[in-house]
Amino acid sequence: MYHYTDIDRTIVQERAAQFRDQVRRRLIGELTEEEFRPLRLMNGLYLQLHAYMLRVAVPYGLLASKQLRALAEIAEKYDRGYGHWTTRQNLQYNWIRLDDVPEILDLLASVDMHAIQTSGNCIRNISADHFAGAIADEIEDPRPYAEIMRQWSSFHPEFSYLPRKFKIAFSGAVQDRAAVAFHDLGFRIVKNDQGEIGFRAYVGGGMGRTPMIGKVTREFLPKEHLLTYTEAVMRVYNEYGRRDNIYKARIKILVHELGVEEFSRLVDAEWEHTRQSALVLTEAEIARVAASFSPLDYDKVTEPVAAFEDKRASDKAFANWVERNTLAHKVAGYRIVNLSLKKPSIAPGDATDSQMRVIADLADHYSFGQIRATHEQNLVLADVRQSDLFALWKALELHGLATPNIATLQDIICCPGLDYCSLANARSIPISDAISEHFDRLDYLYDLGELKIKISGCINACGHHHVGHIGILGVDKKGEEYYQITLGGSASDDAAIGQIIGAAFSKDTVVAAIERVLNVYIDLRHEDERFLDTYRRVGIKPFKERVYANN
Amino acid sequence: MQIIKDKAIVDDHWQHVAADAETIPDGDVILPLALWQARRAELVGRNGGIGVQLEPGDHPEQIAEDLHRFSVVACNFPSFRDGRGYSYARLLRERYGFTGEVRAVGDVLRDQLFYMARCGFNAFEMRPDRSIEDALKAFGDFSVTYQNAADTELPNFRR
């Protein structure tokens, strides 16, 4: 857990006071809505369809139990008893009153939290691999670097009025779980031949109406140059990013229009100036921040945990959950536990205030008081002793948090859609629900293997439909909601953008279309072949043919 | 007209000259970059102070050689949402070593002042429909910062 210094705390408190005054000036009419808008956006406050939505920053998705309790308290007091975890590892509330926001910010500040830069045309909350520090395949924990980036980008005086929003992600493991290639700027920790740590830098990835995979602009950026290089990228973007057209303002368009060579040339020329600057990271600073994520006090377990193995052998439901929802930990005797926030009749990513409190308590009991939010809209207890897994599972089951469906068809990423969002063209939550409901048989889900379905209610792609193995995009056709299906996307190491299968489906036929897609897969797959791999082997044609066969 | 300069409200004696001006008035003038470039030879020897105004897209590099001739470099914010001026101010101060007045003009509002000051602006023509006295409070919004910028040589981790 990163521990706030006096500086961090002062900044967050002063921000709360500053925003309180901005709200006051708005309420007495001293600020027009037009002037207030960018100010509130930089504080995560949107005016949505029915109410204000407040997005709370959860840097790299890491939370302490007392912070989660504060989030529960806000859900209970100021919202309708729940919060929604987003694909940027943040938490958002959908039913907030403007007058309450200053109180909420004070409450957040009291537990070292805030809503700084969770929206607006600035550098957004930094995201990272949600298993960072715990996962077995890690090269180095990326969170200290993400935290250094958080500090540097918070209230950055030069880069707070950018052409568009700017998203940065970090991954430190062999497998990318942070969708690094789909960020404006992505960093993957790599080790060079000399054993030194650095970053492979990706620029210009993103989804939205023009999905692009980030281009590698640096194969090995020495770690001390993380900020000097970022400053160069940001300055080039601030200078050359398009401001004439909101749809062409993201850095991905700049990289695309200039070409990655010319873009890199501009960045490298700027970097010649910034790389000599005071921004060069010191070993002392990296060590200071890293120490804040102090190694957890793990038990030394050398023997297999007998009680755990016995339960696993005797209780099929438990064994199922262990297999689906938990992962190997870098420390012997521990496992990483996913809490599924997905099941029929629950909007993906929603958690009630009482669930949040239960999770906070369980984190205290079983996982060093820490919780992670994932970009796939689930929560994680990352450091659980194997010997505690059975007790934890029992407790999670009681509160609807042990659905053993991680990485299955039901583990859907879904944006709020037309039920909440003023940008959306179509509902997305009911489609996610209908799919979850229709395929709600565990043996079938398991037989389908790893399957990522991602649903967006509009072209902005908050539900990441472009990178779904199966993507669903809500579109508006003369006032009717339709759904376009894409196949073959991936947000991981094998980054790919899905292909549109053909004409869109009405809301009454989309689930049947998904079923036909799955039937093609079942018929054509080789043994143990994932949906994505079958699709890549056979191409879109057989899917297209059979999905539209009767139309 | 009154402006904010060095965190105080002062009377301003500089005149803005339009891009299509045929004659350049006496006294201290702030000229659009294009006008300066077109009439540079004539302007170099004149009495009275010279300032130049950059629009978004006018990179400071274009005036780097001439900076010693200017008492003021103004950066225009046609809309407060266009943040290019922030980069220009930092470059003027930190890369090109300009020590004269760097002035923000245009859509300049209280809530941007803290950032602007950090980037090296020390003078502000506030939007006339807003209280200039109130705007002064903005400089105290934060007592601590993380980054190095024109106002702070070192980032917080090196201080």
CSV table of C-alpha atoms in Angstrom, one decimal, chain A residues 82-520:
chain,number,residue,atom,x,y,z
A,82,TYR,CA,-24.0,0.9,-4.4
A,83,GLY,CA,-20.9,1.9,-6.4
A,84,HIS,CA,-19.8,0.8,-9.9
A,85,TRP,CA,-16.2,-0.4,-10.6
A,86,THR,CA,-15.0,0.9,-14.0
A,87,THR,CA,-12.6,-0.4,-16.6
A,88,ARG,CA,-10.1,2.1,-15.3
A,89,GLN,CA,-10.0,0.6,-11.9
A,90,ASN,CA,-11.9,3.5,-10.5
A,91,LEU,CA,-15.2,3.6,-8.6
A,92,GLN,CA,-18.1,5.7,-9.8
A,93,TYR,CA,-21.3,6.7,-8.2
A,94,ASN,CA,-24.3,7.4,-10.4
A,95,TRP,CA,-26.7,9.3,-8.1
A,96,ILE,CA,-24.7,12.2,-6.6
A,97,ARG,CA,-26.0,15.7,-5.7
A,98,LEU,CA,-23.7,18.6,-6.5
A,99,ASP,CA,-24.1,20.1,-3.1
A,100,ASP,CA,-22.9,16.9,-1.5
A,101,VAL,CA,-19.6,16.7,-3.4
A,102,PRO,CA,-17.6,18.9,-1.1
A,103,GLU,CA,-18.5,16.7,1.8
A,104,ILE,CA,-17.7,13.6,-0.2
A,105,LEU,CA,-14.3,14.9,-1.1
A,106,ASP,CA,-13.5,15.7,2.5
A,107,LEU,CA,-14.5,12.2,3.5
A,108,LEU,CA,-12.3,10.8,0.7
A,109,ALA,CA,-9.4,13.0,1.8
A,110,SER,CA,-9.7,11.7,5.3
A,111,VAL,CA,-8.7,8.3,4.0
A,112,ASP,CA,-6.1,9.6,1.6
A,113,MET,CA,-8.4,9.4,-1.5
A,114,HIS,CA,-9.6,11.9,-4.0
A,115,ALA,CA,-11.3,12.3,-7.4
A,116,ILE,CA,-8.4,14.2,-9.0
A,117,GLN,CA,-8.1,13.9,-12.8
A,118,THR,CA,-10.6,11.0,-13.1
A,119,SER,CA,-12.0,12.9,-16.1
A,120,GLY,CA,-11.2,15.9,-18.2
A,121,ASN,CA,-8.6,16.6,-20.8
A,122,CYS,CA,-5.7,15.9,-18.6
A,123,ILE,CA,-3.6,12.9,-17.6
A,124,ARG,CA,-6.1,10.5,-16.0
A,125,ASN,CA,-5.8,8.2,-13.1
A,126,ILE,CA,-2.9,5.8,-13.7
A,127,SER,CA,-3.8,2.1,-14.1
A,128,ALA,CA,-1.7,-1.0,-13.7
A,129,ASP,CA,-1.8,-4.8,-13.6
A,130,HIS,CA,-4.3,-5.6,-10.8
A,131,PHE,CA,-2.1,-8.6,-9.7
A,132,ALA,CA,1.0,-6.4,-9.4
A,133,GLY,CA,3.3,-7.5,-6.6
A,134,ALA,CA,1.6,-10.8,-6.1
A,135,ILE,CA,1.6,-12.6,-9.4
A,136,ALA,CA,4.1,-15.3,-10.2
A,137,ASP,CA,5.2,-14.1,-13.7
A,138,GLU,CA,6.3,-10.6,-12.6
A,139,ILE,CA,9.6,-9.1,-13.7
A,140,GLU,CA,9.2,-6.2,-11.2
A,141,ASP,CA,6.3,-4.6,-9.4
A,142,PRO,CA,5.1,-1.7,-11.6
A,143,ARG,CA,3.2,0.1,-8.8
A,144,PRO,CA,6.0,2.3,-7.6
A,145,TYR,CA,6.4,3.6,-11.1
A,146,ALA,CA,2.7,4.1,-11.5
A,147,GLU,CA,2.7,6.0,-8.2
A,148,ILE,CA,5.6,8.1,-9.3
A,149,MET,CA,3.6,8.9,-12.4
A,150,ARG,CA,0.5,9.6,-10.4
A,151,GLN,CA,2.4,12.2,-8.4
A,152,TRP,CA,4.1,13.8,-11.4
A,153,SER,CA,0.8,14.0,-13.3
A,154,SER,CA,-1.4,15.3,-10.5
A,155,PHE,CA,-2.1,19.0,-11.1
A,156,HIS,CA,0.6,19.1,-13.7
A,157,PRO,CA,0.7,22.8,-14.5
A,158,GLU,CA,1.6,22.3,-18.1
A,159,PHE,CA,-0.5,19.3,-19.0
A,160,SER,CA,-3.8,19.9,-17.5
A,161,TYR,CA,-5.4,21.5,-20.6
A,162,LEU,CA,-4.5,18.9,-23.2
A,163,PRO,CA,-6.2,18.4,-26.5
A,164,ARG,CA,-8.0,15.4,-25.0
A,165,LYS,CA,-8.0,13.0,-22.2
A,166,PHE,CA,-4.7,11.0,-21.7
A,167,LYS,CA,-4.5,7.6,-20.2
A,168,ILE,CA,-1.4,5.8,-19.0
A,169,ALA,CA,-1.0,2.2,-17.9
A,170,PHE,CA,1.8,0.0,-16.5
A,171,SER,CA,2.5,-3.7,-16.5
A,172,GLY,CA,5.4,-5.4,-14.9
A,173,ALA,CA,4.7,-9.0,-15.7
A,174,VAL,CA,5.4,-11.4,-18.6
A,175,GLN,CA,1.7,-11.4,-19.4
A,176,ASP,CA,0.0,-8.1,-20.0
A,177,ARG,CA,-3.1,-7.7,-17.8
A,178,ALA,CA,-3.3,-3.9,-18.0
A,179,ALA,CA,-4.1,-3.5,-21.8
A,180,VAL,CA,-1.0,-1.5,-22.2
A,181,ALA,CA,-1.2,-1.4,-26.0
A,182,PHE,CA,-4.6,0.3,-25.7
A,183,HIS,CA,-3.5,3.3,-23.8
A,184,ASP,CA,-2.3,6.7,-25.0
A,185,LEU,CA,0.9,5.9,-23.3
A,186,GLY,CA,1.7,2.4,-22.0
A,187,PHE,CA,4.7,1.1,-20.2
A,188,ARG,CA,5.8,-2.6,-19.9
A,189,ILE,CA,8.6,-3.4,-17.6
A,190,VAL,CA,11.4,-5.3,-19.4
A,191,LYS,CA,14.8,-6.4,-18.5
A,192,ASN,CA,17.7,-5.9,-20.9
A,193,ASP,CA,20.7,-8.2,-21.6
A,194,GLN,CA,22.6,-6.5,-18.8
A,195,GLY,CA,19.8,-7.3,-16.4
A,196,GLU,CA,18.8,-3.7,-16.0
A,197,ILE,CA,15.1,-2.7,-15.6
A,198,GLY,CA,13.5,-0.4,-18.1
A,199,PHE,CA,10.3,0.1,-20.0
A,200,ARG,CA,9.0,-0.7,-23.4
A,201,ALA,CA,7.0,2.3,-24.3
A,202,TYR,CA,3.8,2.1,-26.4
A,203,VAL,CA,2.3,5.3,-27.7
A,204,GLY,CA,-1.0,6.0,-29.4
A,205,GLY,CA,-3.1,3.0,-28.5
A,206,GLY,CA,-6.8,3.4,-27.7
A,207,MET,CA,-10.3,2.3,-28.5
A,208,GLY,CA,-13.2,4.7,-29.1
A,209,ARG,CA,-14.4,5.3,-32.7
A,210,THR,CA,-10.9,4.8,-34.1
A,211,PRO,CA,-9.4,1.8,-32.4
A,212,MET,CA,-5.6,1.6,-32.6
A,213,ILE,CA,-2.9,-0.6,-31.1
A,214,GLY,CA,-0.2,1.4,-29.5
A,215,LYS,CA,3.1,1.6,-31.4
A,216,VAL,CA,6.4,0.8,-29.7
A,217,THR,CA,8.5,4.0,-29.6
A,218,ARG,CA,11.1,2.8,-27.2
A,219,GLU,CA,12.2,-0.8,-26.9
A,220,PHE,CA,14.1,-0.1,-23.7
A,221,LEU,CA,13.7,3.1,-21.8
A,222,PRO,CA,16.0,3.2,-18.8
A,223,LYS,CA,13.9,3.5,-15.6
A,224,GLU,CA,15.4,6.7,-14.6
A,225,HIS,CA,14.0,8.3,-17.7
A,226,LEU,CA,10.4,7.4,-17.1
A,227,LEU,CA,9.4,11.0,-16.5
A,228,THR,CA,11.9,12.7,-18.8
A,229,TYR,CA,10.5,10.7,-21.7
A,230,THR,CA,6.9,11.1,-20.7
A,231,GLU,CA,7.4,14.9,-20.5
A,232,ALA,CA,8.7,14.8,-24.0
A,233,VAL,CA,5.8,12.8,-25.3
A,234,MET,CA,3.3,15.1,-23.5
A,235,ARG,CA,4.9,18.3,-24.8
A,236,VAL,CA,4.8,17.0,-28.4
A,237,TYR,CA,1.2,16.0,-27.9
A,238,ASN,CA,0.2,19.3,-26.3
A,239,GLU,CA,1.9,21.2,-29.2
A,240,TYR,CA,0.8,19.1,-32.2
A,241,GLY,CA,-2.3,17.3,-31.0
A,242,ARG,CA,-5.4,18.4,-33.0
A,243,ARG,CA,-7.7,20.7,-31.3
A,244,ASP,CA,-9.9,21.5,-34.3
A,245,ASN,CA,-11.9,18.2,-34.1
A,246,ILE,CA,-12.7,16.4,-30.8
A,247,TYR,CA,-12.8,13.1,-32.7
A,248,LYS,CA,-9.2,13.6,-33.9
A,249,ALA,CA,-7.7,15.0,-30.8
A,250,ARG,CA,-6.3,11.9,-29.2
A,251,ILE,CA,-2.6,11.1,-29.5
A,252,LYS,CA,-3.4,8.0,-31.5
A,253,ILE,CA,-4.6,10.2,-34.3
A,254,LEU,CA,-1.4,12.3,-34.1
A,255,VAL,CA,0.8,9.2,-34.2
A,256,HIS,CA,-1.3,7.9,-37.1
A,257,GLU,CA,-1.3,11.1,-39.1
A,258,LEU,CA,2.4,11.8,-38.6
A,259,GLY,CA,3.5,8.2,-38.9
A,260,VAL,CA,5.3,6.6,-35.9
A,261,GLU,CA,8.8,7.5,-37.3
A,262,GLU,CA,8.0,11.2,-37.6
A,263,PHE,CA,6.2,11.2,-34.3
A,264,SER,CA,9.2,9.5,-32.7
A,265,ARG,CA,11.6,11.9,-34.3
A,266,LEU,CA,9.7,14.9,-32.7
A,267,VAL,CA,9.6,13.2,-29.3
A,268,ASP,CA,13.3,12.3,-29.5
A,269,ALA,CA,14.2,15.8,-30.4
A,270,GLU,CA,12.2,17.1,-27.4
A,271,TRP,CA,13.7,14.4,-25.2
A,272,GLU,CA,17.2,15.7,-26.0
A,273,HIS,CA,16.2,18.7,-23.9
A,274,THR,CA,14.1,17.0,-21.2
A,275,ARG,CA,16.4,14.0,-20.6
A,276,GLN,CA,19.0,16.3,-18.9
A,277,SER,CA,16.5,17.8,-16.6
A,278,ALA,CA,15.8,17.5,-12.9
A,279,LEU,CA,13.1,14.9,-13.8
A,280,VAL,CA,15.6,12.1,-14.1
A,281,LEU,CA,14.4,9.6,-11.4
A,282,THR,CA,16.8,9.0,-8.6
A,283,GLU,CA,17.5,5.6,-7.1
A,284,ALA,CA,16.6,7.1,-3.8
A,285,GLU,CA,13.1,8.2,-5.0
A,286,ILE,CA,12.4,4.8,-6.6
A,287,ALA,CA,13.4,3.1,-3.4
A,288,ARG,CA,11.4,5.5,-1.2
A,289,VAL,CA,8.2,4.9,-3.2
A,290,ALA,CA,8.9,1.1,-3.5
A,291,ALA,CA,9.4,0.9,0.2
A,292,SER,CA,6.0,2.3,0.7
A,293,PHE,CA,4.7,-0.8,-1.0
A,294,SER,CA,6.6,-2.7,1.6
A,295,PRO,CA,6.9,-6.4,1.2
A,296,LEU,CA,4.0,-8.0,3.0
A,297,ASP,CA,4.8,-10.1,6.0
A,298,TYR,CA,4.1,-13.5,4.4
A,299,ASP,CA,4.2,-16.7,6.4
A,300,LYS,CA,6.9,-19.1,5.3
A,301,VAL,CA,5.0,-22.2,4.0
A,302,THR,CA,7.2,-25.0,2.7
A,303,GLU,CA,4.9,-28.0,3.1
A,304,PRO,CA,1.7,-28.5,1.0
A,305,VAL,CA,-1.2,-27.2,3.0
A,306,ALA,CA,-3.0,-30.4,3.9
A,307,ALA,CA,-6.3,-29.0,5.1
A,308,PHE,CA,-6.6,-27.0,1.8
A,309,GLU,CA,-5.8,-30.0,-0.3
A,310,ASP,CA,-8.3,-32.1,1.6
A,311,LYS,CA,-11.1,-29.6,1.2
A,312,ARG,CA,-10.3,-29.3,-2.5
A,313,ALA,CA,-10.5,-33.0,-3.0
A,314,SER,CA,-13.7,-33.4,-1.0
A,315,ASP,CA,-15.8,-30.3,-2.0
A,316,LYS,CA,-16.4,-30.0,-5.7
A,317,ALA,CA,-17.9,-26.5,-5.5
A,318,PHE,CA,-14.9,-25.3,-3.5
A,319,ALA,CA,-12.5,-26.9,-6.0
A,320,ASN,CA,-14.3,-25.3,-8.8
A,321,TRP,CA,-14.0,-21.9,-7.3
A,322,VAL,CA,-10.3,-22.4,-6.5
A,323,GLU,CA,-9.7,-23.4,-10.1
A,324,ARG,CA,-11.7,-20.6,-11.7
A,325,ASN,CA,-11.3,-17.7,-9.3
A,326,THR,CA,-7.9,-18.1,-7.8
A,327,LEU,CA,-4.4,-17.9,-9.3
A,328,ALA,CA,-0.9,-19.0,-8.4
A,329,HIS,CA,0.9,-16.6,-6.1
A,330,LYS,CA,4.6,-15.7,-6.2
A,331,VAL,CA,4.9,-16.8,-2.6
A,332,ALA,CA,4.4,-20.5,-1.7
A,333,GLY,CA,1.3,-21.2,0.4
A,334,TYR,CA,-0.6,-18.2,-1.0
A,335,ARG,CA,-3.1,-17.6,-3.8
A,336,ILE,CA,-4.6,-14.6,-5.5
A,337,VAL,CA,-8.4,-14.5,-5.2
A,338,ASN,CA,-10.8,-12.9,-7.6
A,339,LEU,CA,-14.1,-11.8,-6.3
A,340,SER,CA,-16.6,-12.0,-9.1
A,341,LEU,CA,-18.9,-9.0,-9.5
A,342,LYS,CA,-20.6,-10.7,-12.4
A,343,LYS,CA,-23.8,-12.8,-12.4
A,344,PRO,CA,-27.2,-12.5,-13.9
A,345,SER,CA,-29.3,-9.6,-12.6
A,346,ILE,CA,-26.2,-7.6,-11.4
A,347,ALA,CA,-24.8,-4.9,-13.6
A,348,PRO,CA,-21.1,-5.9,-14.2
A,349,GLY,CA,-18.9,-4.1,-11.7
A,350,ASP,CA,-21.6,-3.1,-9.2
A,351,ALA,CA,-21.1,-3.7,-5.5
A,352,THR,CA,-23.4,-2.7,-2.7
A,353,ASP,CA,-22.3,-0.8,0.4
A,354,SER,CA,-22.7,-3.9,2.5
A,355,GLN,CA,-20.7,-6.0,0.0
A,356,MET,CA,-18.0,-3.4,0.2
A,357,ARG,CA,-17.9,-3.6,4.0
A,358,VAL,CA,-17.8,-7.4,3.9
A,359,ILE,CA,-14.9,-7.3,1.5
A,360,ALA,CA,-13.1,-4.8,3.6
A,361,ASP,CA,-13.5,-7.1,6.7
A,362,LEU,CA,-12.4,-10.1,4.7
A,363,ALA,CA,-9.4,-8.2,3.4
A,364,ASP,CA,-8.5,-7.4,7.0
A,365,HIS,CA,-8.8,-11.0,8.0
A,366,TYR,CA,-7.3,-12.7,5.1
A,367,SER,CA,-5.3,-10.4,2.8
A,368,PHE,CA,-3.3,-7.8,4.7
A,369,GLY,CA,-6.2,-5.3,4.6
A,370,GLN,CA,-5.7,-4.7,0.9
A,371,ILE,CA,-8.1,-4.9,-2.1
A,372,ARG,CA,-7.5,-4.5,-5.8
A,373,ALA,CA,-10.0,-3.3,-8.5
A,374,THR,CA,-9.5,-4.9,-11.9
A,375,HIS,CA,-10.0,-3.3,-15.3
A,376,GLU,CA,-12.3,-6.2,-15.9
A,377,GLN,CA,-14.6,-4.9,-13.2
A,378,ASN,CA,-14.0,-7.4,-10.5
A,379,LEU,CA,-12.3,-7.1,-7.1
A,380,VAL,CA,-9.3,-9.1,-5.9
A,381,LEU,CA,-7.8,-10.2,-2.6
A,382,ALA,CA,-4.3,-10.7,-3.8
A,383,ASP,CA,-2.5,-12.3,-0.8
A,384,VAL,CA,-4.6,-15.1,0.8
A,385,ARG,CA,-3.1,-18.0,2.6
A,386,GLN,CA,-4.1,-21.3,1.1
A,387,SER,CA,-5.1,-22.5,4.6
A,388,ASP,CA,-7.6,-19.6,4.7
A,389,LEU,CA,-9.2,-20.2,1.3
A,390,PHE,CA,-12.0,-22.4,2.4
A,391,ALA,CA,-13.2,-20.0,5.2
A,392,LEU,CA,-12.9,-17.1,2.8
A,393,TRP,CA,-14.9,-18.9,0.1
A,394,LYS,CA,-17.7,-19.7,2.6
A,395,ALA,CA,-17.8,-16.0,3.6
A,396,LEU,CA,-17.8,-14.8,0.0
A,397,GLU,CA,-20.5,-17.3,-1.0
A,398,LEU,CA,-22.8,-15.8,1.7
A,399,HIS,CA,-22.5,-12.4,0.1
A,400,GLY,CA,-22.8,-13.4,-3.6
A,401,LEU,CA,-19.1,-12.8,-4.3
A,402,ALA,CA,-17.9,-16.3,-5.0
A,403,THR,CA,-19.6,-16.9,-8.4
A,404,PRO,CA,-17.0,-19.2,-10.0
A,405,ASN,CA,-17.1,-17.6,-13.4
A,406,ILE,CA,-13.9,-15.5,-13.8
A,407,ALA,CA,-12.7,-15.5,-17.4
A,408,THR,CA,-15.8,-17.3,-18.6
A,409,LEU,CA,-18.5,-16.1,-20.8
A,410,GLN,CA,-20.3,-14.5,-17.8
A,411,ASP,CA,-17.3,-12.4,-16.9
A,412,ILE,CA,-18.5,-9.6,-19.1
A,413,ILE,CA,-17.1,-6.1,-19.3
A,414,CYS,CA,-20.0,-3.8,-19.7
A,415,CYS,CA,-20.3,0.0,-19.7
A,416,PRO,CA,-23.3,1.7,-18.0
A,417,GLY,CA,-24.9,2.3,-21.3
A,418,LEU,CA,-28.2,4.1,-21.9
A,419,ASP,CA,-29.4,3.3,-18.4
A,420,TYR,CA,-27.0,6.0,-17.0
A,421,CYS,CA,-24.8,7.5,-19.6
A,422,SER,CA,-25.7,10.6,-21.6
A,423,LEU,CA,-23.4,9.6,-24.5
A,424,ALA,CA,-24.8,6.1,-25.0
A,425,ASN,CA,-27.0,5.1,-28.0
A,426,ALA,CA,-28.2,1.8,-26.6
A,427,ARG,CA,-28.6,-0.1,-23.3
A,428,SER,CA,-25.8,-2.4,-22.5
A,429,ILE,CA,-26.5,-3.7,-19.0
A,430,PRO,CA,-29.7,-5.6,-20.1
A,431,ILE,CA,-27.8,-7.2,-22.9
A,432,SER,CA,-25.1,-8.3,-20.5
A,433,ASP,CA,-27.8,-9.6,-18.2
A,434,ALA,CA,-29.6,-11.5,-21.0
A,435,ILE,CA,-26.4,-13.2,-22.0
A,436,SER,CA,-25.5,-14.1,-18.5
A,437,GLU,CA,-28.9,-15.4,-17.9
A,438,HIS,CA,-29.2,-17.4,-21.1
A,439,PHE,CA,-25.9,-19.2,-20.6
A,440,ASP,CA,-26.2,-19.6,-16.9
A,441,ARG,CA,-24.9,-23.2,-16.6
A,442,LEU,CA,-21.5,-23.7,-15.1
A,443,ASP,CA,-20.6,-26.8,-17.0
A,444,TYR,CA,-21.4,-25.0,-20.3
A,445,LEU,CA,-19.4,-22.0,-19.3
A,446,TYR,CA,-16.4,-24.1,-18.4
A,447,ASP,CA,-16.7,-26.1,-21.6
A,448,LEU,CA,-16.4,-22.9,-23.5
A,449,GLY,CA,-13.2,-22.1,-21.8
A,450,GLU,CA,-11.6,-18.6,-21.7
A,451,LEU,CA,-14.0,-16.2,-23.3
A,452,LYS,CA,-14.1,-12.5,-23.1
A,453,ILE,CA,-17.3,-10.7,-24.0
A,454,LYS,CA,-17.2,-7.0,-23.8
A,455,ILE,CA,-20.2,-4.7,-24.4
A,456,SER,CA,-20.3,-0.9,-25.1
A,457,GLY,CA,-23.4,1.1,-25.4
A,458,CYS,CA,-21.8,3.5,-27.9
A,459,ILE,CA,-18.8,4.1,-30.1
A,460,ASN,CA,-16.8,5.6,-27.3
A,461,ALA,CA,-16.0,2.0,-26.3
A,462,CYS,CA,-16.0,2.3,-22.5
A,463,GLY,CA,-16.9,-1.4,-22.5
A,464,HIS,CA,-13.9,-2.2,-24.6
A,465,HIS,CA,-15.9,-4.0,-27.2
A,466,HIS,CA,-13.1,-3.7,-29.8
A,467,VAL,CA,-10.9,-6.0,-27.7
A,468,GLY,CA,-13.5,-8.6,-26.7
A,469,HIS,CA,-13.1,-12.1,-28.1
A,470,ILE,CA,-16.7,-11.3,-28.8
A,471,GLY,CA,-17.5,-7.6,-28.8
A,472,ILE,CA,-20.9,-6.1,-28.7
A,473,LEU,CA,-21.5,-2.5,-29.7
A,474,GLY,CA,-24.8,-0.8,-29.2
A,475,VAL,CA,-25.9,1.4,-32.1
A,476,ASP,CA,-28.9,3.5,-32.8
A,477,LYS,CA,-30.9,2.8,-35.9
A,478,LYS,CA,-33.7,5.2,-36.4
A,479,GLY,CA,-34.5,5.3,-32.7
A,480,GLU,CA,-34.2,1.5,-32.2
A,481,GLU,CA,-31.4,-0.1,-30.3
A,482,TYR,CA,-29.2,-2.5,-32.4
A,483,TYR,CA,-26.1,-4.4,-31.6
A,484,GLN,CA,-23.1,-5.0,-33.8
A,485,ILE,CA,-21.0,-8.0,-33.1
A,486,THR,CA,-17.2,-8.1,-33.5
A,487,LEU,CA,-15.0,-11.2,-33.2
A,488,GLY,CA,-11.3,-11.7,-32.5
A,489,GLY,CA,-10.3,-8.8,-30.3
A,490,SER,CA,-7.8,-9.1,-27.5
A,491,ALA,CA,-6.4,-6.6,-25.0
A,492,SER,CA,-3.5,-8.8,-23.9
A,493,ASP,CA,-0.1,-9.6,-25.3
A,494,ASP,CA,-1.7,-10.7,-28.5
A,495,ALA,CA,-3.4,-7.3,-28.9
A,496,ALA,CA,-5.9,-7.3,-31.7
A,497,ILE,CA,-9.0,-5.3,-32.7
A,498,GLY,CA,-12.1,-7.3,-33.4
A,499,GLN,CA,-13.7,-7.5,-36.8
A,500,ILE,CA,-17.3,-6.7,-37.4
A,501,ILE,CA,-19.2,-9.9,-38.4
A,502,GLY,CA,-21.9,-8.2,-40.4
A,503,ALA,CA,-25.2,-6.4,-40.0
A,504,ALA,CA,-26.3,-5.5,-36.5
A,505,PHE,CA,-28.9,-7.4,-34.5
A,506,SER,CA,-32.0,-6.2,-32.7
A,507,LYS,CA,-32.0,-6.5,-28.9
A,508,ASP,CA,-34.3,-9.5,-29.2
A,509,THR,CA,-32.0,-11.4,-31.6
A,510,VAL,CA,-28.5,-10.6,-30.3
A,511,VAL,CA,-28.4,-13.4,-27.7
A,512,ALA,CA,-29.4,-16.0,-30.3
A,513,ALA,CA,-26.7,-14.6,-32.6
A,514,ILE,CA,-24.1,-15.0,-29.8
A,515,GLU,CA,-25.3,-18.6,-29.4
A,516,ARG,CA,-24.8,-19.3,-33.1
A,517,VAL,CA,-21.3,-17.8,-32.9
A,518,LEU,CA,-20.6,-20.2,-30.0
A,519,ASN,CA,-22.0,-23.1,-31.8
A,520,VAL,CA,-19.6,-22.5,-34.7
